[in-house]
mmCIF file of C-alpha atoms in Angstrom:
data_model
loop_
_atom_site.group_PDB
_atom_site.id
_atom_site.type_symbol
_atom_site.label_atom_id
_atom_site.label_comp_id
_atom_site.label_asym_id
_atom_site.label_seq_id
_atom_site.Cartn_x
_atom_site.Cartn_y
_atom_site.Cartn_z
ATOM 1 C CA MET A 1 23.648 -56.014 -17.629
ATOM 2 C CA LEU A 2 22.439 -52.625 -18.898
ATOM 3 C CA SER A 3 18.897 -53.477 -17.847
ATOM 4 C CA HIS A 4 20.158 -54.285 -14.351
ATOM 5 C CA LYS A 5 21.919 -50.896 -14.089
ATOM 6 C CA ILE A 6 18.810 -49.063 -15.243
ATOM 7 C CA LYS A 7 16.747 -50.812 -12.585
ATOM 8 C CA LEU A 8 19.375 -49.929 -9.958
ATOM 9 C CA LEU A 9 19.368 -46.254 -10.959
ATOM 10 C CA SER A 10 15.580 -46.227 -10.944
ATOM 11 C CA GLY A 11 15.667 -47.594 -7.417
ATOM 12 C CA VAL A 12 18.093 -44.895 -6.270
ATOM 13 C CA ALA A 13 15.903 -42.192 -7.814
ATOM 14 C CA ALA A 14 12.786 -43.584 -6.182
ATOM 15 C CA ILE A 15 14.482 -43.801 -2.774
ATOM 16 C CA GLY A 16 15.673 -40.204 -3.080
ATOM 17 C CA LEU A 17 12.179 -38.926 -3.872
ATOM 18 C CA VAL A 18 10.261 -41.108 -1.440
ATOM 19 C CA ALA A 19 12.663 -40.177 1.360
ATOM 20 C CA LEU A 20 11.372 -36.617 1.055
ATOM 21 C CA LEU A 21 7.907 -37.539 2.236
ATOM 22 C CA PRO A 22 8.606 -37.908 5.979
ATOM 23 C CA THR A 23 10.423 -34.563 6.149
ATOM 24 C CA GLN A 24 7.465 -32.763 4.591
ATOM 25 C CA ALA A 25 5.397 -33.745 7.625
ATOM 26 C CA ASN A 26 7.809 -32.059 10.039
ATOM 27 C CA ALA A 27 6.164 -28.765 10.954
ATOM 28 C CA THR A 28 8.707 -25.993 11.424
ATOM 29 C CA ALA A 29 7.148 -22.598 10.607
ATOM 30 C CA TYR A 30 4.039 -21.451 12.490
ATOM 31 C CA GLY A 31 1.778 -18.386 12.621
ATOM 32 C CA PHE A 32 -1.473 -17.941 14.519
ATOM 33 C CA ALA A 33 -3.774 -14.995 15.287
ATOM 34 C CA ALA A 34 -7.157 -15.158 17.025
ATOM 35 C CA LEU A 35 -9.630 -12.760 18.605
ATOM 36 C CA ASP A 36 -12.837 -13.417 20.547
ATOM 37 C CA VAL A 37 -14.920 -10.451 21.776
ATOM 38 C CA ASN A 38 -17.872 -11.167 24.074
ATOM 39 C CA PHE A 39 -20.403 -9.368 26.300
ATOM 40 C CA VAL A 40 -20.454 -6.339 23.983
ATOM 41 C CA SER A 41 -22.831 -3.510 24.896
ATOM 42 C CA PHE A 42 -23.574 0.051 23.735
ATOM 43 C CA ASN A 43 -24.963 2.513 26.265
ATOM 44 C CA VAL A 44 -25.873 6.178 25.771
ATOM 45 C CA ASN A 45 -24.972 8.814 28.341
ATOM 46 C CA VAL A 46 -25.635 12.567 28.227
ATOM 47 C CA SER A 47 -24.122 15.455 30.133
ATOM 48 C CA GLY A 48 -24.684 19.196 30.379
ATOM 49 C CA PRO A 49 -27.606 21.523 31.167
ATOM 50 C CA GLY A 50 -30.913 19.747 30.842
ATOM 51 C CA ALA A 51 -29.314 16.584 29.431
ATOM 52 C CA ALA A 52 -31.879 16.682 26.624
ATOM 53 C CA VAL A 53 -30.049 14.467 24.121
ATOM 54 C CA THR A 54 -32.099 11.571 22.795
ATOM 55 C CA SER A 55 -31.009 8.807 20.483
ATOM 56 C CA GLY A 56 -33.622 6.111 20.591
ATOM 57 C CA ASN A 57 -32.494 2.709 19.397
ATOM 58 C CA PHE A 58 -30.424 1.889 16.310
ATOM 59 C CA ASP A 59 -32.364 2.558 13.116
ATOM 60 C CA SER A 60 -30.099 0.888 10.518
ATOM 61 C CA PHE A 61 -27.822 -2.111 10.413
ATOM 62 C CA SER A 62 -25.170 -3.580 8.132
ATOM 63 C CA PHE A 63 -23.153 -6.604 9.173
ATOM 64 C CA VAL A 64 -20.546 -8.254 6.953
ATOM 65 C CA ASP A 65 -18.836 -11.567 7.678
ATOM 66 C CA ALA A 66 -16.154 -11.674 4.984
ATOM 67 C CA ALA A 67 -15.266 -14.754 2.970
ATOM 68 C CA LEU A 68 -12.515 -16.917 4.451
ATOM 69 C CA THR A 69 -9.510 -18.076 2.433
ATOM 70 C CA THR A 70 -6.653 -20.492 2.960
ATOM 71 C CA ASN A 71 -3.650 -21.446 0.857
ATOM 72 C CA LEU A 72 -1.494 -24.468 1.551
ATOM 73 C CA ASN A 73 1.308 -25.513 -0.798
ATOM 74 C CA GLY A 74 -0.304 -23.582 -3.645
ATOM 75 C CA ASN A 75 -3.792 -25.024 -3.118
ATOM 76 C CA ASN A 76 -6.409 -22.308 -2.562
ATOM 77 C CA LEU A 77 -9.613 -22.837 -0.596
ATOM 78 C CA SER A 78 -12.352 -20.256 0.057
ATOM 79 C CA SER A 79 -15.546 -20.404 2.089
ATOM 80 C CA ALA A 80 -18.719 -21.022 0.115
ATOM 81 C CA GLY A 81 -21.177 -18.170 -0.232
ATOM 82 C CA GLY A 82 -19.060 -15.488 1.439
ATOM 83 C CA PRO A 83 -19.152 -12.741 2.273
ATOM 84 C CA ILE A 84 -22.353 -12.951 4.302
ATOM 85 C CA VAL A 85 -24.262 -9.651 4.602
ATOM 86 C CA LYS A 86 -27.294 -8.950 6.812
ATOM 87 C CA THR A 87 -29.161 -5.730 7.527
ATOM 88 C CA SER A 88 -31.469 -6.538 10.438
ATOM 89 C CA ALA A 89 -31.119 -6.080 14.185
ATOM 90 C CA GLY A 90 -29.915 -9.122 16.092
ATOM 91 C CA SER A 91 -28.544 -10.791 12.982
ATOM 92 C CA SER A 92 -26.150 -13.658 13.559
ATOM 93 C CA LEU A 93 -23.561 -14.472 10.917
ATOM 94 C CA ASP A 94 -21.292 -17.478 10.935
ATOM 95 C CA GLN A 95 -18.752 -18.565 8.353
ATOM 96 C CA PRO A 96 -18.161 -22.286 9.028
ATOM 97 C CA ILE A 97 -14.520 -23.074 9.697
ATOM 98 C CA ILE A 98 -12.463 -24.007 6.634
ATOM 99 C CA GLY A 99 -9.059 -25.612 6.512
ATOM 100 C CA GLN A 100 -6.490 -27.708 4.712
ATOM 101 C CA GLY A 101 -4.029 -30.228 6.040
ATOM 102 C CA ASN A 102 -4.255 -31.590 9.585
ATOM 103 C CA THR A 103 -7.202 -29.560 10.949
ATOM 104 C CA GLY A 104 -9.035 -32.316 12.828
ATOM 105 C CA SER A 105 -8.477 -30.707 16.251
ATOM 106 C CA PHE A 106 -10.012 -27.334 15.286
ATOM 107 C CA VAL A 107 -13.656 -26.627 16.211
ATOM 108 C CA ASN A 108 -15.963 -24.055 14.622
ATOM 109 C CA ASN A 109 -15.998 -20.760 16.607
ATOM 110 C CA VAL A 110 -13.682 -22.167 19.290
ATOM 111 C CA TYR A 111 -10.366 -20.307 19.090
ATOM 112 C CA PHE A 112 -8.854 -21.002 22.497
ATOM 113 C CA PRO A 113 -6.705 -22.504 23.842
ATOM 114 C CA THR A 114 -4.331 -21.744 20.964
ATOM 115 C CA PRO A 115 -2.360 -24.798 19.745
ATOM 116 C CA VAL A 116 1.317 -24.784 20.660
ATOM 117 C CA PRO A 117 3.637 -24.537 17.620
ATOM 118 C CA GLY A 118 4.402 -28.055 16.415
ATOM 119 C CA ALA A 119 1.900 -29.720 18.770
ATOM 120 C CA ILE A 120 -0.306 -30.578 15.794
ATOM 121 C CA PRO A 121 1.733 -32.786 13.433
ATOM 122 C CA GLY A 122 2.065 -31.889 9.789
ATOM 123 C CA ALA A 123 0.979 -28.799 7.918
ATOM 124 C CA PHE A 124 -2.306 -26.919 8.141
ATOM 125 C CA ALA A 125 -4.036 -23.689 7.132
ATOM 126 C CA VAL A 126 -7.257 -22.841 8.973
ATOM 127 C CA ALA A 127 -9.624 -19.843 9.061
ATOM 128 C CA ASP A 128 -12.825 -19.101 10.960
ATOM 129 C CA SER A 129 -14.999 -16.117 11.921
ATOM 130 C CA HIS A 130 -18.370 -15.341 13.460
ATOM 131 C CA GLU A 131 -20.738 -12.550 14.510
ATOM 132 C CA LEU A 132 -23.124 -14.551 16.686
ATOM 133 C CA ASN A 133 -25.186 -11.718 18.174
ATOM 134 C CA THR A 134 -25.263 -8.143 16.923
ATOM 135 C CA THR A 135 -27.785 -6.870 19.511
ATOM 136 C CA ILE A 136 -25.722 -4.540 21.685
ATOM 137 C CA PHE A 137 -28.002 -1.572 22.580
ATOM 138 C CA ASN A 138 -28.215 -1.615 26.402
ATOM 139 C CA SER A 139 -27.552 -5.347 26.265
ATOM 140 C CA ARG A 140 -24.310 -7.205 26.930
ATOM 141 C CA THR A 141 -24.996 -9.912 24.357
ATOM 142 C CA GLY A 142 -22.763 -8.934 21.416
ATOM 143 C CA HIS A 143 -20.287 -11.647 20.420
ATOM 144 C CA PHE A 144 -17.855 -11.859 17.492
ATOM 145 C CA GLY A 145 -14.396 -13.122 16.609
ATOM 146 C CA ALA A 146 -11.988 -14.577 14.059
ATOM 147 C CA GLU A 147 -8.954 -16.855 13.836
ATOM 148 C CA ALA A 148 -6.258 -17.568 11.253
ATOM 149 C CA GLY A 149 -3.629 -20.286 11.674
ATOM 150 C CA SER A 150 -0.794 -21.553 9.473
ATOM 151 C CA GLN A 151 1.841 -24.255 9.897
ATOM 152 C CA VAL A 152 4.201 -25.779 7.329
ATOM 153 C CA GLY A 153 7.515 -27.584 7.294
ATOM 154 C CA GLY A 154 10.102 -29.488 5.336
ATOM 155 C CA SER A 155 9.196 -28.144 1.911
ATOM 156 C CA LEU A 156 8.840 -24.944 -0.071
ATOM 157 C CA ALA A 157 5.353 -23.951 1.008
ATOM 158 C CA ILE A 158 3.225 -21.038 2.076
ATOM 159 C CA ALA A 159 0.117 -21.312 4.208
ATOM 160 C CA SER A 160 -2.001 -18.188 4.641
ATOM 161 C CA THR A 161 -5.419 -17.468 6.101
ATOM 162 C CA VAL A 162 -7.524 -14.318 6.244
ATOM 163 C CA ALA A 163 -10.726 -13.282 7.969
ATOM 164 C CA GLY A 164 -11.987 -9.662 7.911
ATOM 165 C CA ASN A 165 -15.357 -8.369 9.085
ATOM 166 C CA THR A 166 -17.408 -5.251 9.891
ATOM 167 C CA MET A 167 -20.451 -4.565 12.057
ATOM 168 C CA THR A 168 -22.224 -1.232 11.494
ATOM 169 C CA TRP A 169 -25.157 0.419 13.267
ATOM 170 C CA GLY A 170 -26.915 3.749 12.592
ATOM 171 C CA MET A 171 -28.824 5.980 15.021
ATOM 172 C CA ASN A 172 -30.406 9.451 14.988
ATOM 173 C CA VAL A 173 -29.382 11.928 17.693
ATOM 174 C CA THR A 174 -31.362 15.048 18.643
ATOM 175 C CA GLY A 175 -30.931 17.677 21.375
ATOM 176 C CA ALA A 176 -27.134 17.741 21.353
ATOM 177 C CA SER A 177 -25.339 21.097 21.611
ATOM 178 C CA ALA A 178 -22.050 22.644 22.634
ATOM 179 C CA SER A 179 -23.191 22.435 26.246
ATOM 180 C CA THR A 180 -25.058 19.134 26.091
ATOM 181 C CA HIS A 181 -22.863 16.214 25.099
ATOM 182 C CA PHE A 182 -23.819 12.890 23.558
ATOM 183 C CA THR A 183 -21.445 10.330 25.109
ATOM 184 C CA PRO A 184 -22.030 6.700 24.103
ATOM 185 C CA THR A 185 -20.024 3.996 25.860
ATOM 186 C CA VAL A 186 -19.008 0.589 24.514
ATOM 187 C CA ASN A 187 -18.148 -2.278 26.860
ATOM 188 C CA TRP A 188 -16.756 -5.710 26.079
ATOM 189 C CA VAL A 189 -14.494 -8.557 27.175
ATOM 190 C CA ARG A 190 -11.906 -9.825 24.715
ATOM 191 C CA GLU A 191 -9.523 -12.755 24.468
ATOM 192 C CA GLU A 192 -6.758 -12.800 21.888
ATOM 193 C CA THR A 193 -3.518 -14.451 20.887
ATOM 194 C CA ALA A 194 -0.772 -13.792 18.345
ATOM 195 C CA LEU A 195 2.054 -16.343 18.060
ATOM 196 C CA LEU A 196 4.894 -16.884 15.598
ATOM 197 C CA SER A 197 7.613 -19.521 15.510
ATOM 198 C CA THR A 198 10.302 -20.770 13.110
ATOM 199 C CA THR A 199 12.847 -23.532 13.703
ATOM 200 C CA LEU A 200 15.014 -23.559 10.569
ATOM 201 C CA ALA A 201 17.177 -20.856 9.017
ATOM 202 C CA GLY A 202 15.466 -19.276 6.015
ATOM 203 C CA GLU A 203 11.905 -19.758 7.255
ATOM 204 C CA SER A 204 9.468 -16.902 7.829
ATOM 205 C CA ALA A 205 6.172 -16.261 9.609
ATOM 206 C CA LYS A 206 3.851 -13.317 10.148
ATOM 207 C CA GLU A 207 0.521 -12.412 11.716
ATOM 208 C CA THR A 208 -1.942 -9.535 11.679
ATOM 209 C CA LEU A 209 -4.636 -8.930 14.281
ATOM 210 C CA ASN A 210 -6.708 -5.735 14.237
ATOM 211 C CA PHE A 211 -9.783 -4.478 16.056
ATOM 212 C CA THR A 212 -11.089 -0.898 15.815
ATOM 213 C CA ILE A 213 -14.253 0.915 16.909
ATOM 214 C CA SER A 214 -15.332 4.161 15.244
ATOM 215 C CA LEU A 215 -18.257 6.545 15.602
ATOM 216 C CA GLN A 216 -19.101 9.168 12.962
ATOM 217 C CA ASP A 217 -21.584 12.019 13.304
ATOM 218 C CA ALA A 218 -23.833 13.557 10.626
ATOM 219 C CA ALA A 219 -21.203 16.185 9.776
ATOM 220 C CA GLY A 220 -18.628 13.484 8.970
ATOM 221 C CA LYS A 221 -16.566 13.933 12.136
ATOM 222 C CA THR A 222 -15.174 10.536 13.132
ATOM 223 C CA GLN A 223 -13.697 9.368 16.404
ATOM 224 C CA THR A 224 -11.806 6.069 16.166
ATOM 225 C CA ARG A 225 -10.385 3.861 18.881
ATOM 226 C CA THR A 226 -7.765 1.292 17.886
ATOM 227 C CA ILE A 227 -8.140 -1.563 20.341
ATOM 228 C CA ILE A 228 -5.677 -3.999 18.764
ATOM 229 C CA ASN A 229 -3.079 -3.335 16.084
ATOM 230 C CA SER A 230 -0.703 -6.291 16.020
ATOM 231 C CA ASN A 231 1.374 -6.810 12.874
ATOM 232 C CA ARG A 232 4.520 -8.829 13.507
ATOM 233 C CA SER A 233 6.797 -11.011 11.428
ATOM 234 C CA ILE A 234 9.867 -13.232 11.537
ATOM 235 C CA GLY A 235 12.039 -12.670 8.466
ATOM 236 C CA THR A 236 14.132 -15.293 6.741
ATOM 237 C CA ASN A 237 17.271 -13.643 8.142
ATOM 238 C CA GLN A 238 15.897 -13.850 11.708
ATOM 239 C CA SER A 239 15.057 -17.558 11.849
ATOM 240 C CA PRO A 240 14.960 -19.595 13.959
ATOM 241 C CA LEU A 241 12.939 -17.454 16.368
ATOM 242 C CA THR A 242 9.726 -17.455 18.416
ATOM 243 C CA PHE A 243 7.470 -14.506 19.251
ATOM 244 C CA ALA A 244 5.276 -15.298 22.229
ATOM 245 C CA ASP A 245 4.162 -13.062 25.082
ATOM 246 C CA THR A 246 6.161 -10.223 23.576
ATOM 247 C CA GLU A 247 3.502 -7.621 22.822
ATOM 248 C CA ILE A 248 1.923 -5.925 25.814
ATOM 249 C CA THR A 249 -1.652 -4.637 25.710
ATOM 250 C CA ASN A 250 -3.088 -2.865 28.755
ATOM 251 C CA GLY A 251 -0.132 -4.105 30.777
ATOM 252 C CA LEU A 252 -0.810 -7.763 30.007
ATOM 253 C CA PRO A 253 0.950 -10.217 27.659
ATOM 254 C CA MET A 254 -0.531 -10.394 24.155
ATOM 255 C CA ASN A 255 -0.655 -14.193 24.161
ATOM 256 C CA ASN A 256 -4.028 -15.485 25.394
ATOM 257 C CA LEU A 257 -4.893 -12.069 26.782
ATOM 258 C CA VAL A 258 -8.275 -11.840 28.528
ATOM 259 C CA VAL A 259 -9.349 -8.351 29.539
ATOM 260 C CA GLY A 260 -12.525 -6.315 30.028
ATOM 261 C CA GLU A 261 -12.555 -2.861 28.440
ATOM 262 C CA THR A 262 -14.677 0.279 28.156
ATOM 263 C CA ILE A 263 -14.352 3.250 25.793
ATOM 264 C CA SER A 264 -16.403 6.430 25.434
ATOM 265 C CA PHE A 265 -17.029 8.896 22.616
ATOM 266 C CA ASP A 266 -18.019 12.553 23.082
ATOM 267 C CA PHE A 267 -20.073 14.483 20.486
ATOM 268 C CA THR A 268 -22.101 17.698 20.478
ATOM 269 C CA SER A 269 -23.886 17.541 17.105
ATOM 270 C CA ASN A 270 -27.266 16.194 15.997
ATOM 271 C CA GLY A 271 -28.219 13.909 13.138
ATOM 272 C CA GLU A 272 -27.478 10.367 11.990
ATOM 273 C CA TYR A 273 -24.545 8.666 13.681
ATOM 274 C CA THR A 274 -22.760 5.541 12.460
ATOM 275 C CA LEU A 275 -21.066 3.099 14.820
ATOM 276 C CA GLN A 276 -18.730 0.479 13.325
ATOM 277 C CA PHE A 277 -16.622 -2.389 14.616
ATOM 278 C CA ALA A 278 -13.957 -3.736 12.249
ATOM 279 C CA PHE A 279 -11.748 -6.739 12.942
ATOM 280 C CA LEU A 280 -9.231 -8.813 11.016
ATOM 281 C CA ALA A 281 -7.063 -11.882 11.608
ATOM 282 C CA SER A 282 -4.454 -13.281 9.234
ATOM 283 C CA SER A 283 -1.338 -15.432 9.377
ATOM 284 C CA GLN A 284 1.310 -16.857 7.106
ATOM 285 C CA ALA A 285 4.105 -19.407 7.500
ATOM 286 C CA THR A 286 6.780 -20.198 4.926
ATOM 287 C CA SER A 287 9.111 -23.157 5.249
ATOM 288 C CA VAL A 288 12.110 -24.421 3.274
ATOM 289 C CA PRO A 289 13.485 -27.885 2.438
ATOM 290 C CA GLU A 290 15.823 -29.239 5.073
ATOM 291 C CA PRO A 291 19.429 -29.771 3.859
ATOM 292 C CA ALA A 292 19.070 -33.551 3.998
ATOM 293 C CA SER A 293 15.907 -33.308 1.932
ATOM 294 C CA LEU A 294 17.672 -31.223 -0.698
ATOM 295 C CA THR A 295 20.461 -33.809 -0.937
ATOM 296 C CA LEU A 296 17.973 -36.634 -1.365
ATOM 297 C CA LEU A 297 15.981 -34.640 -3.882
ATOM 298 C CA GLY A 298 19.140 -33.946 -5.870
ATOM 299 C CA ALA A 299 20.099 -37.607 -5.813
ATOM 300 C CA GLY A 300 16.633 -38.590 -6.952
ATOM 301 C CA LEU A 301 16.567 -36.137 -9.826
ATOM 302 C CA ILE A 302 20.092 -37.081 -10.978
ATOM 303 C CA GLY A 303 19.131 -40.739 -10.841
ATOM 304 C CA LEU A 304 16.011 -40.181 -12.921
ATOM 305 C CA GLY A 305 18.027 -38.199 -15.452
ATOM 306 C CA MET A 306 20.567 -41.010 -15.828
ATOM 307 C CA VAL A 307 17.784 -43.556 -16.203
ATOM 308 C CA ALA A 308 16.194 -41.556 -19.019
ATOM 309 C CA ARG A 309 19.569 -41.137 -20.744
ATOM 310 C CA ARG A 310 20.402 -44.857 -20.585
ATOM 311 C CA ARG A 311 16.984 -45.753 -21.947
ATOM 312 C CA ARG A 312 17.410 -43.396 -24.898
ATOM 313 C CA ARG A 313 20.812 -44.959 -25.705
ATOM 314 C CA LYS A 314 19.366 -48.432 -25.459
ATOM 315 C CA THR A 315 16.572 -47.511 -27.862
ATOM 316 C CA VAL A 316 19.052 -46.153 -30.400
#
């Protein structure tokens, strides 16, 4: 009779624990950030008496494609061999996409269209980045980007992804003066998205998407243009909630924004100049056990405890 009861309690415990498995596949918290910048070019303009400023081409290069990382349910994964560093004109750098969980629909260097929250079943953490062409002097061939996506649900879990990169060029300027200005112009077309979503109370999600361009002269004077500075989050006390199409950039919705842009810098000094692009994408999603899952987990643990206690008594 005692043996029968032990088997029954073991069955209850097993049912309680196994019943958790389906709920862990229900994706509830979601964060995604992606940026793709194409047709990048750098052109030099001069103004003032004589317009005698000369710059030649870039004379130094330093491109860094940072290592990618993901974390899903406490399991860490990093890209092999990163960061990648190159110091030659026209270098192309590519960190192959890495991911955990259900990442079968993601393709290397293809960040759009962005998956809809919950459209991909189960949990995932994915990261990718590239700098496919760093030749931008009088040529609209520069191309770079990054993505970071996270989705979890039904369990205590955190998924986070990070991708951060820099592209740096150097050039020597002569003939500039207070009356003759060195005015380089950068052109590009960018597409970006930043989405967050939670469906259960107590969940959280956040994303970061940054893109800046800076130019520094030989005297250390720096002019910086912040193109994107998105850093949003959904706190545990705000869930459930969805952020989509809420941030406006250049009058257009942040989500799947496609826009062509131009910026100019104005300097009057000579010497070595440094141009740098810096960009970053990261996301995080944190989920919690559903109430039904907690009840089943409690029942399973209580059942296992009773089984162990009965067995100890039987042994004695």
